[in-house]
mmCIF file of C-alpha atoms and ligand atoms in Angstrom:
data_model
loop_
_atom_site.group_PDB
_atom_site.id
_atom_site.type_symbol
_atom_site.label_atom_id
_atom_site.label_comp_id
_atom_site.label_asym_id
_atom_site.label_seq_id
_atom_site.Cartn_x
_atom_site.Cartn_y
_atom_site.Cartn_z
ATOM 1 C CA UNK A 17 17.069 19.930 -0.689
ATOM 2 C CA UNK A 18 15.760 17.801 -3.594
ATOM 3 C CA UNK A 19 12.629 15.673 -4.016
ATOM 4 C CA UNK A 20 14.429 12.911 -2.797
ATOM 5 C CA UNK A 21 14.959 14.904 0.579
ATOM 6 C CA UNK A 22 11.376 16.430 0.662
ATOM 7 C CA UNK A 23 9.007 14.275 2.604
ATOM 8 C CA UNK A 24 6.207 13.719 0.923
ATOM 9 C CA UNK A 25 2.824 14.817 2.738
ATOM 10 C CA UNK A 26 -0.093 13.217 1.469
ATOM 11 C CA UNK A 27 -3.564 15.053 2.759
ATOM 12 C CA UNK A 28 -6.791 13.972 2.739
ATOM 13 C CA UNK A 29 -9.377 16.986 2.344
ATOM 14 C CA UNK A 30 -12.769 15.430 3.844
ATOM 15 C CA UNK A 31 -14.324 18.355 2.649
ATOM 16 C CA UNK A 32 -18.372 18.192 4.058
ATOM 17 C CA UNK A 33 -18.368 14.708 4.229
ATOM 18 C CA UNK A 34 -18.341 12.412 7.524
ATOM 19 C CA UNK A 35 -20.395 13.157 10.544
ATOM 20 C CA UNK A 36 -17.753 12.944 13.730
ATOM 21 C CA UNK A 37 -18.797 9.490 14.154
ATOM 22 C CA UNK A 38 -18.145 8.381 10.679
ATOM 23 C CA UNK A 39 -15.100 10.195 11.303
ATOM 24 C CA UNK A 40 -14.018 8.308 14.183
ATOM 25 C CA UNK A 41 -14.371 5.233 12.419
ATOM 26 C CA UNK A 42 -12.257 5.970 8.973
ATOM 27 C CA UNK A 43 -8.922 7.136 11.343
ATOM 28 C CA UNK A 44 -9.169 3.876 13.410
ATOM 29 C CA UNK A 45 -9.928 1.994 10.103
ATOM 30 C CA UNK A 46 -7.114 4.157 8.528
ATOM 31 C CA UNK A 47 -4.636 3.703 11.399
ATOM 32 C CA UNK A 48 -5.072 -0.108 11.074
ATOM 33 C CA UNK A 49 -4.142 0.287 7.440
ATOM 34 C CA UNK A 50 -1.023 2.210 7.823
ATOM 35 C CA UNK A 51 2.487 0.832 9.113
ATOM 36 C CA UNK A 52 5.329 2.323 10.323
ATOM 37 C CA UNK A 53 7.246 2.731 7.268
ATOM 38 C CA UNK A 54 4.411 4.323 5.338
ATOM 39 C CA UNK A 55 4.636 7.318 8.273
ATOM 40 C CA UNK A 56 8.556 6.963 7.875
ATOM 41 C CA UNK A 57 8.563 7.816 4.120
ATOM 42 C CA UNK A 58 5.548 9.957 4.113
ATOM 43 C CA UNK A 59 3.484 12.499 6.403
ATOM 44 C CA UNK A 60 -0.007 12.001 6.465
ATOM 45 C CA UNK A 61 -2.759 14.621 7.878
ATOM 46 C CA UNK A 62 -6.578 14.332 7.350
ATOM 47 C CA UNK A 63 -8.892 17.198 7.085
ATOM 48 C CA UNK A 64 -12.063 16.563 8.829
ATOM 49 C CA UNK A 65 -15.128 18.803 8.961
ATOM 50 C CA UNK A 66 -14.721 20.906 11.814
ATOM 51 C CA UNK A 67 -17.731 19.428 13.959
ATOM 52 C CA UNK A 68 -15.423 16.194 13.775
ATOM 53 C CA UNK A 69 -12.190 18.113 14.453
ATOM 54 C CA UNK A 70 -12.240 17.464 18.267
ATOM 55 C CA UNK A 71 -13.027 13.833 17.892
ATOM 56 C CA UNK A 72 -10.491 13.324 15.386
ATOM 57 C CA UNK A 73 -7.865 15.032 17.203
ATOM 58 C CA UNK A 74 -9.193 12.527 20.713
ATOM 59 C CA UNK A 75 -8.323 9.773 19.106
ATOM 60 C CA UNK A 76 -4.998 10.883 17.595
ATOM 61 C CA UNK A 77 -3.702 11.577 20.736
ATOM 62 C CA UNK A 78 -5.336 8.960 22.861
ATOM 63 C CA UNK A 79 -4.020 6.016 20.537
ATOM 64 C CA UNK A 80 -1.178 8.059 19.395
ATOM 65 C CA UNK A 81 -1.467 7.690 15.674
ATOM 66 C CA UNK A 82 1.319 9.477 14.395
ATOM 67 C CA UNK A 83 -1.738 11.380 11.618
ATOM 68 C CA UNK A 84 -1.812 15.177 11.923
ATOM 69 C CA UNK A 85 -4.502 16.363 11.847
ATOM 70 C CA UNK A 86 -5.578 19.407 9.400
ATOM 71 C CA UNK A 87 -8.917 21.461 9.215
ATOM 72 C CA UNK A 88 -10.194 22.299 5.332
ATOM 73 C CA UNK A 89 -10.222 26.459 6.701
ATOM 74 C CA UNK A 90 -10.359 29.169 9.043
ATOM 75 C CA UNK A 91 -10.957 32.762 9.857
ATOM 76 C CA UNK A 92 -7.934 35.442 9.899
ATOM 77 C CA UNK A 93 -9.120 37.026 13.175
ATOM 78 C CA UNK A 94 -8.286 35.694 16.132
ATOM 79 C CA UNK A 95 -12.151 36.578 17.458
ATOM 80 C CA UNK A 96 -14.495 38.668 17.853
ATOM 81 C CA UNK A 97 -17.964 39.424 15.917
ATOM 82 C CA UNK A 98 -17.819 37.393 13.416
ATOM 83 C CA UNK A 99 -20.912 34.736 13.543
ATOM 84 C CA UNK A 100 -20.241 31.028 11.618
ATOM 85 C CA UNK A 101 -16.042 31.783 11.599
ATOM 86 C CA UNK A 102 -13.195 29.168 13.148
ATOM 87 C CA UNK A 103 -10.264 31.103 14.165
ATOM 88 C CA UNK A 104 -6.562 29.787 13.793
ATOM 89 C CA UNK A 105 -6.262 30.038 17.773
ATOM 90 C CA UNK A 106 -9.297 27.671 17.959
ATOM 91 C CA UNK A 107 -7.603 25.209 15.660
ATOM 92 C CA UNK A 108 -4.175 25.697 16.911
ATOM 93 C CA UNK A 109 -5.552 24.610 20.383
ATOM 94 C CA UNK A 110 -6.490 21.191 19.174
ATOM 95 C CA UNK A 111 -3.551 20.840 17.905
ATOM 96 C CA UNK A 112 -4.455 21.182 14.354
ATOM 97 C CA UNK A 113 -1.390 20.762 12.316
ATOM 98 C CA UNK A 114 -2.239 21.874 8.477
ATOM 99 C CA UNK A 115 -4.956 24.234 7.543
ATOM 100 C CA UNK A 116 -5.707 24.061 3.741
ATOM 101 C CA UNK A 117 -6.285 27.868 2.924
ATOM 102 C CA UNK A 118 -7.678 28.755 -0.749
ATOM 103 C CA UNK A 119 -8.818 25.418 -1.851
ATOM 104 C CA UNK A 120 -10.822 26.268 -5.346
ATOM 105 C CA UNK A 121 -14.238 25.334 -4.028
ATOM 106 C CA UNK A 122 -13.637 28.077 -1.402
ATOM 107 C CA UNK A 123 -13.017 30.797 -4.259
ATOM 108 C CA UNK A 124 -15.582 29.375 -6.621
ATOM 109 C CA UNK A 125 -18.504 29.353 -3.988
ATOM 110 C CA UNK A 126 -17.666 31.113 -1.124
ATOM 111 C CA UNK A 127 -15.852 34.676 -2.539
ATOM 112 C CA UNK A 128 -12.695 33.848 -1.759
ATOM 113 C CA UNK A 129 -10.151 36.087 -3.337
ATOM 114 C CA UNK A 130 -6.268 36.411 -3.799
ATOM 115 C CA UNK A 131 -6.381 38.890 -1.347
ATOM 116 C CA UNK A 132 -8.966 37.143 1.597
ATOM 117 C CA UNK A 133 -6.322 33.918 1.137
ATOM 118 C CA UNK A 134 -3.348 36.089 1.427
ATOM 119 C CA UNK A 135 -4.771 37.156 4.991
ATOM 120 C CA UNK A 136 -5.969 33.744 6.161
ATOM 121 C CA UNK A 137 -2.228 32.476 5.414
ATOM 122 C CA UNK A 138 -0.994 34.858 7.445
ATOM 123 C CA UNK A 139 -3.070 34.203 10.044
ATOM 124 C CA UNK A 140 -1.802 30.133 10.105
ATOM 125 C CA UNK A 141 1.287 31.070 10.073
ATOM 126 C CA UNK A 142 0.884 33.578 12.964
ATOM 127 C CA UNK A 143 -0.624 30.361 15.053
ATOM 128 C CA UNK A 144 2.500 28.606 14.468
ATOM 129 C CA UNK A 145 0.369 26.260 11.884
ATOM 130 C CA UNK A 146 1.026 24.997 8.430
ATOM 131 C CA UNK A 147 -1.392 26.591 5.315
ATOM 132 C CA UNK A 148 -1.866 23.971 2.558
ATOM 133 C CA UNK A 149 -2.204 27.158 0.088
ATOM 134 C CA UNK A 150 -4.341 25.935 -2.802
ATOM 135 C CA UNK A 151 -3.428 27.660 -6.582
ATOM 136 C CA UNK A 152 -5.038 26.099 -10.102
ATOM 137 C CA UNK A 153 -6.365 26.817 -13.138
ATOM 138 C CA UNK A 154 -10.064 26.458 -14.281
ATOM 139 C CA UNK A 155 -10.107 24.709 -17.845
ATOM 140 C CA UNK A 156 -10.970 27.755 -19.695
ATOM 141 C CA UNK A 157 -7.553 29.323 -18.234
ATOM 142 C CA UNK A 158 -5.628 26.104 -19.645
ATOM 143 C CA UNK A 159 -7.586 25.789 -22.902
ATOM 144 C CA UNK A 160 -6.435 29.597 -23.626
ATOM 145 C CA UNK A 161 -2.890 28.784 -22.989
ATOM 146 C CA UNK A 162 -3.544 31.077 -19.486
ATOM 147 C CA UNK A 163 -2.512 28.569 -17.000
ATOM 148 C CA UNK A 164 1.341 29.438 -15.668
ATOM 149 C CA UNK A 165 0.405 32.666 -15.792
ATOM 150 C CA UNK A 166 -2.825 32.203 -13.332
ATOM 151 C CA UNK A 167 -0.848 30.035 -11.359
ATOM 152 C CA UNK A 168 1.958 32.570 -11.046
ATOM 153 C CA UNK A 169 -0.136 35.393 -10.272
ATOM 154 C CA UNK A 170 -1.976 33.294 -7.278
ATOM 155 C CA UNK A 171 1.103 32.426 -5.799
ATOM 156 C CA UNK A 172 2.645 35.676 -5.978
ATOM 157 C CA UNK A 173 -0.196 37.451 -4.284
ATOM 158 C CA UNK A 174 -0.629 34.091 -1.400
ATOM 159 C CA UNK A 175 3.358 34.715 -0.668
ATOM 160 C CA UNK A 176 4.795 37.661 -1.227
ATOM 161 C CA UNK A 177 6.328 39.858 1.558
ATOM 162 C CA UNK A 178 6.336 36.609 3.423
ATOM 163 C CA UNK A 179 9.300 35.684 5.169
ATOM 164 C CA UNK A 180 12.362 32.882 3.823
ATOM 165 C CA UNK A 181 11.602 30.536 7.173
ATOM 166 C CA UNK A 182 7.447 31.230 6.556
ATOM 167 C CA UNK A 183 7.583 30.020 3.291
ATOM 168 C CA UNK A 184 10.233 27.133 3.179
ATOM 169 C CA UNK A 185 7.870 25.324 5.782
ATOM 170 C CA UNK A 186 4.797 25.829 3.874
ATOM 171 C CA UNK A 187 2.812 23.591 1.687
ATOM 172 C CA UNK A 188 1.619 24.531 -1.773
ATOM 173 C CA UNK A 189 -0.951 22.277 -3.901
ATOM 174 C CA UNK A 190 -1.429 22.296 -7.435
ATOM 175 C CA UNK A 191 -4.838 22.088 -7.714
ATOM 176 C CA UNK A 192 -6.447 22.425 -11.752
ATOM 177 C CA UNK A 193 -10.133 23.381 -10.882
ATOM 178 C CA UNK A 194 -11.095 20.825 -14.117
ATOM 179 C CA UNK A 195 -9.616 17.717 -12.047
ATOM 180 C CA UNK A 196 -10.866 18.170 -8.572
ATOM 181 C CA UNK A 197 -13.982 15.539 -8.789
ATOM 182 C CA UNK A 198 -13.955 14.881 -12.377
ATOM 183 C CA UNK A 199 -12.230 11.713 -12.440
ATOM 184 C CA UNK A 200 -9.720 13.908 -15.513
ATOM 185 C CA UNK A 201 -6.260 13.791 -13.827
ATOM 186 C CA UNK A 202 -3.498 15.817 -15.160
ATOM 187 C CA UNK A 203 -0.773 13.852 -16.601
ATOM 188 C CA UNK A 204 2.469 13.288 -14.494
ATOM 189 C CA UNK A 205 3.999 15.803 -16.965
ATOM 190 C CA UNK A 206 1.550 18.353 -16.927
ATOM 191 C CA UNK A 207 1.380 18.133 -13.482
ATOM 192 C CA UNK A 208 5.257 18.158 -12.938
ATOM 193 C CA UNK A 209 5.127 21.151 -15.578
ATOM 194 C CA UNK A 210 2.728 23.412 -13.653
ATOM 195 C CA UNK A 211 4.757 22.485 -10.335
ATOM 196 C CA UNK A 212 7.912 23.159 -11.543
ATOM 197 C CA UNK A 213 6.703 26.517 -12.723
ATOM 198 C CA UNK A 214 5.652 27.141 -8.685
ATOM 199 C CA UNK A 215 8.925 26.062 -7.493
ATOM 200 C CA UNK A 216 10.420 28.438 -10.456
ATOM 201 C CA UNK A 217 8.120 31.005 -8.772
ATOM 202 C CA UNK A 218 9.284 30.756 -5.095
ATOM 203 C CA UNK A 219 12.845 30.907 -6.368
ATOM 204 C CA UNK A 220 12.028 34.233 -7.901
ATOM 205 C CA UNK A 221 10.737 35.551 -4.840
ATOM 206 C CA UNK A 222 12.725 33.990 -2.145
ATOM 207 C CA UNK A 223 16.007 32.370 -4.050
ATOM 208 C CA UNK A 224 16.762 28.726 -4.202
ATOM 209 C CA UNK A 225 17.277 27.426 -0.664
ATOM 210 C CA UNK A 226 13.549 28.239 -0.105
ATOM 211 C CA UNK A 227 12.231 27.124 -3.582
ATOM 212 C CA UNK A 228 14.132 23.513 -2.569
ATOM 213 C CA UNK A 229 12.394 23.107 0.608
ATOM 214 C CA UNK A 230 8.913 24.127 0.187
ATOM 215 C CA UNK A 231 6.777 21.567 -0.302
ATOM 216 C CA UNK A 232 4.422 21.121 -3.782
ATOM 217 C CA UNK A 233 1.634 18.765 -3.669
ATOM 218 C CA UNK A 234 -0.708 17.973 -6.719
ATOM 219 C CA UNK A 235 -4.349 17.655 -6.097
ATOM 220 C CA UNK A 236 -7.359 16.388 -8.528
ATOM 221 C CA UNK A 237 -8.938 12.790 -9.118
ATOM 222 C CA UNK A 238 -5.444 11.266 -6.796
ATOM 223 C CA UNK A 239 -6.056 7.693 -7.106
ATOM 224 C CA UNK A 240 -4.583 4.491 -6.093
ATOM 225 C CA UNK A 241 -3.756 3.941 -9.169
ATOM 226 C CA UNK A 242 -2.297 7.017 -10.047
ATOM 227 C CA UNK A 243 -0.365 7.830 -7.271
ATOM 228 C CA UNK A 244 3.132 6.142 -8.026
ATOM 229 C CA UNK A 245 3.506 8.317 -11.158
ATOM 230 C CA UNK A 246 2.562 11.288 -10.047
ATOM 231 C CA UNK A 247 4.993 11.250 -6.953
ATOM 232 C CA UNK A 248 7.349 9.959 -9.392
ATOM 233 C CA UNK A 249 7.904 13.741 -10.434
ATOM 234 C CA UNK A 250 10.938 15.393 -9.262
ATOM 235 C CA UNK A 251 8.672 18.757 -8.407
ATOM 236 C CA UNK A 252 5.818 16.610 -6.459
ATOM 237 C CA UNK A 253 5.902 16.616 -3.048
ATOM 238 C CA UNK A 254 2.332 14.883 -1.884
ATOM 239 C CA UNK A 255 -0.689 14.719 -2.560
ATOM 240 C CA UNK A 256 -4.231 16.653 -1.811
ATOM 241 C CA UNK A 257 -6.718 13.865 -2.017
ATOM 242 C CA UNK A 258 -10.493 14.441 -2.075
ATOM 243 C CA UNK A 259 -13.011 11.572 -2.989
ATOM 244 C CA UNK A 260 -10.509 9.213 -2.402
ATOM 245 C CA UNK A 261 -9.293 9.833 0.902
ATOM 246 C CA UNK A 262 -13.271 9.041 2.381
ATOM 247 C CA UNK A 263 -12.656 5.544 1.685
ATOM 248 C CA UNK A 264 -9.985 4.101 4.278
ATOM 249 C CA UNK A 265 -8.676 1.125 2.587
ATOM 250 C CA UNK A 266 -8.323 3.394 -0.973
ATOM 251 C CA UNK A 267 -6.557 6.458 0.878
ATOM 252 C CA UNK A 268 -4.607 3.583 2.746
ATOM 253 C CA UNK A 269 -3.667 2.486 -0.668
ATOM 254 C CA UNK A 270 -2.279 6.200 -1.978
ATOM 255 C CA UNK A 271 -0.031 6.567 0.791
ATOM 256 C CA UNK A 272 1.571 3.126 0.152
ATOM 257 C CA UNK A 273 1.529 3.217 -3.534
ATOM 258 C CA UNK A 274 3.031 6.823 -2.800
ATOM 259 C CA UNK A 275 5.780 5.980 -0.537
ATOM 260 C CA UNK A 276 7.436 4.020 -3.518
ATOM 261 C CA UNK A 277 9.030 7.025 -4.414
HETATM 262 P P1 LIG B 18 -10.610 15.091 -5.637
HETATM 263 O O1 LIG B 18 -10.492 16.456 -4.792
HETATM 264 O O2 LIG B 18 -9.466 14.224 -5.215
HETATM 265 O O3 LIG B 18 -11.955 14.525 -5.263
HETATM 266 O O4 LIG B 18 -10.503 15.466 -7.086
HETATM 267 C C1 LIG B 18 -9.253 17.063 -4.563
HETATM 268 C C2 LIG B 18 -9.417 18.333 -3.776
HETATM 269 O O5 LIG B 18 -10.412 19.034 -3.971
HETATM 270 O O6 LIG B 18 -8.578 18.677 -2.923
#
């Protein structure tokens, strides 16, 4: 499998933006947007908050808007004690598709470690759903010359012991911690650099069938107008798209401008 045989999967991570109404309104906006062809050439999923989850996921199926749908986290356990936690059962049962596991903002400000993201992998996969596994480097990493070897080390502890199928289906996204929100984008060949290095990594652990068909997107400051040339890259697979993904017309844009692969 090569990038041209990797479907690209562009995401939109809502993070805690959109009530459910607001919500409502940006898929039926969004679904007016998109044509066939863009879902042809590309998979789309959006990541609402989970109060909007159930809404979302109405309105998928009731119009049947060929969107997935994908929640921003969860809990490993499947219940139990644990006051404020989603589990993967409770987001496999609305048919939650992708679950974005690790994304930085969860390690910076919630404790999130190599080891609580390994778990709450796990636990997706074990619901039969697809983790969005989140790696990057903050800019102090880079700066020292530190970043392929954070970005290894992440994505050694997310997959190893993990089995060939498991991982092949997965999604990883390239995330640098100094682009997400800063309007900085990495270059197309920085990017491409960084996720060649994580296909280079899966290889190592898994060999090369699995490296070609696991899926890398990039994520950080994903515009409309910076899109084309990212997914241009022989190593990108998609795109993780924050700010610009709560605007329908603009995250309508990306996945057209993307499909031009
Ligand atoms: P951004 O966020 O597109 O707003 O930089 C990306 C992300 O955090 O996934």
């Amino acid at each position: 499998m090569s990038g041209a045989t990797r479907k690209p999967l562009i995401s939109g991570n809502w993070k805690m933006h959109h009530t459910h109404l607001d919500a409502i309104n940006v898929v039926q906006k969004l679904s007016l947007i998109l044509r066939d062809s863009d879902y042809q050439a590309v998979d789309v999923s959006v990541h609402p908050a989970f109060t909007a989850l159930r809404s979302v996921q109405t309105l998928l199926d009731a119009d049947q808007i060929p969107i997935a749908l994908g929640a921003q986290d969860v809990y490993w356990e499947q219940k139990g004690a644990f006051t404020g936690e989603v589990s993967p059962l409770m987001l496999a049962k609305l048919n939650v598709d992708y679950v974005i596991v690790g994304h930085s903002e969860r390690r910076q400000h919630f404790g999130e470690t190599d080891e609580t993201v390994a778990r709450k992998l796990r636990a997706v996969l074990g619901a039969g759903m697809v983790p969005i596994c989140c790696v990057g480097e903050t800019l102090t990493e880079r700066e020292a010359d530190r970043a392929r070897e954070r970005v290894t080390a992440q994505v050694t502890a997310a997959l190893q012991d993990l089995g060939d199928e498991a991982v092949s289906g997965m999604v990883i996204a390239y995330e640098p911690i100094w682009a997400i929100g800063t309007g900085h984008t990495a270059t197309p060949g920085d990017a491409q650099e960084m996720c060649g290095a994580i296909r280079a990594v899966v290889g190592d652990l898994f060999g090369p069938p699995v490296a070609a068909a696991v899926r890398i997107q990039y994520g950080g400051s994903v515009k409309p107008d910076n899109i084309a040339d990212l997914l241009a890259q022989p190593d990108i697979d998609g795109a993780l798209v924050g700010g610009a993904s709560l605007d329908p017309e603009q995250f309508g844009h990306i996945v057209s401008y993307g499909r031009k692969r």
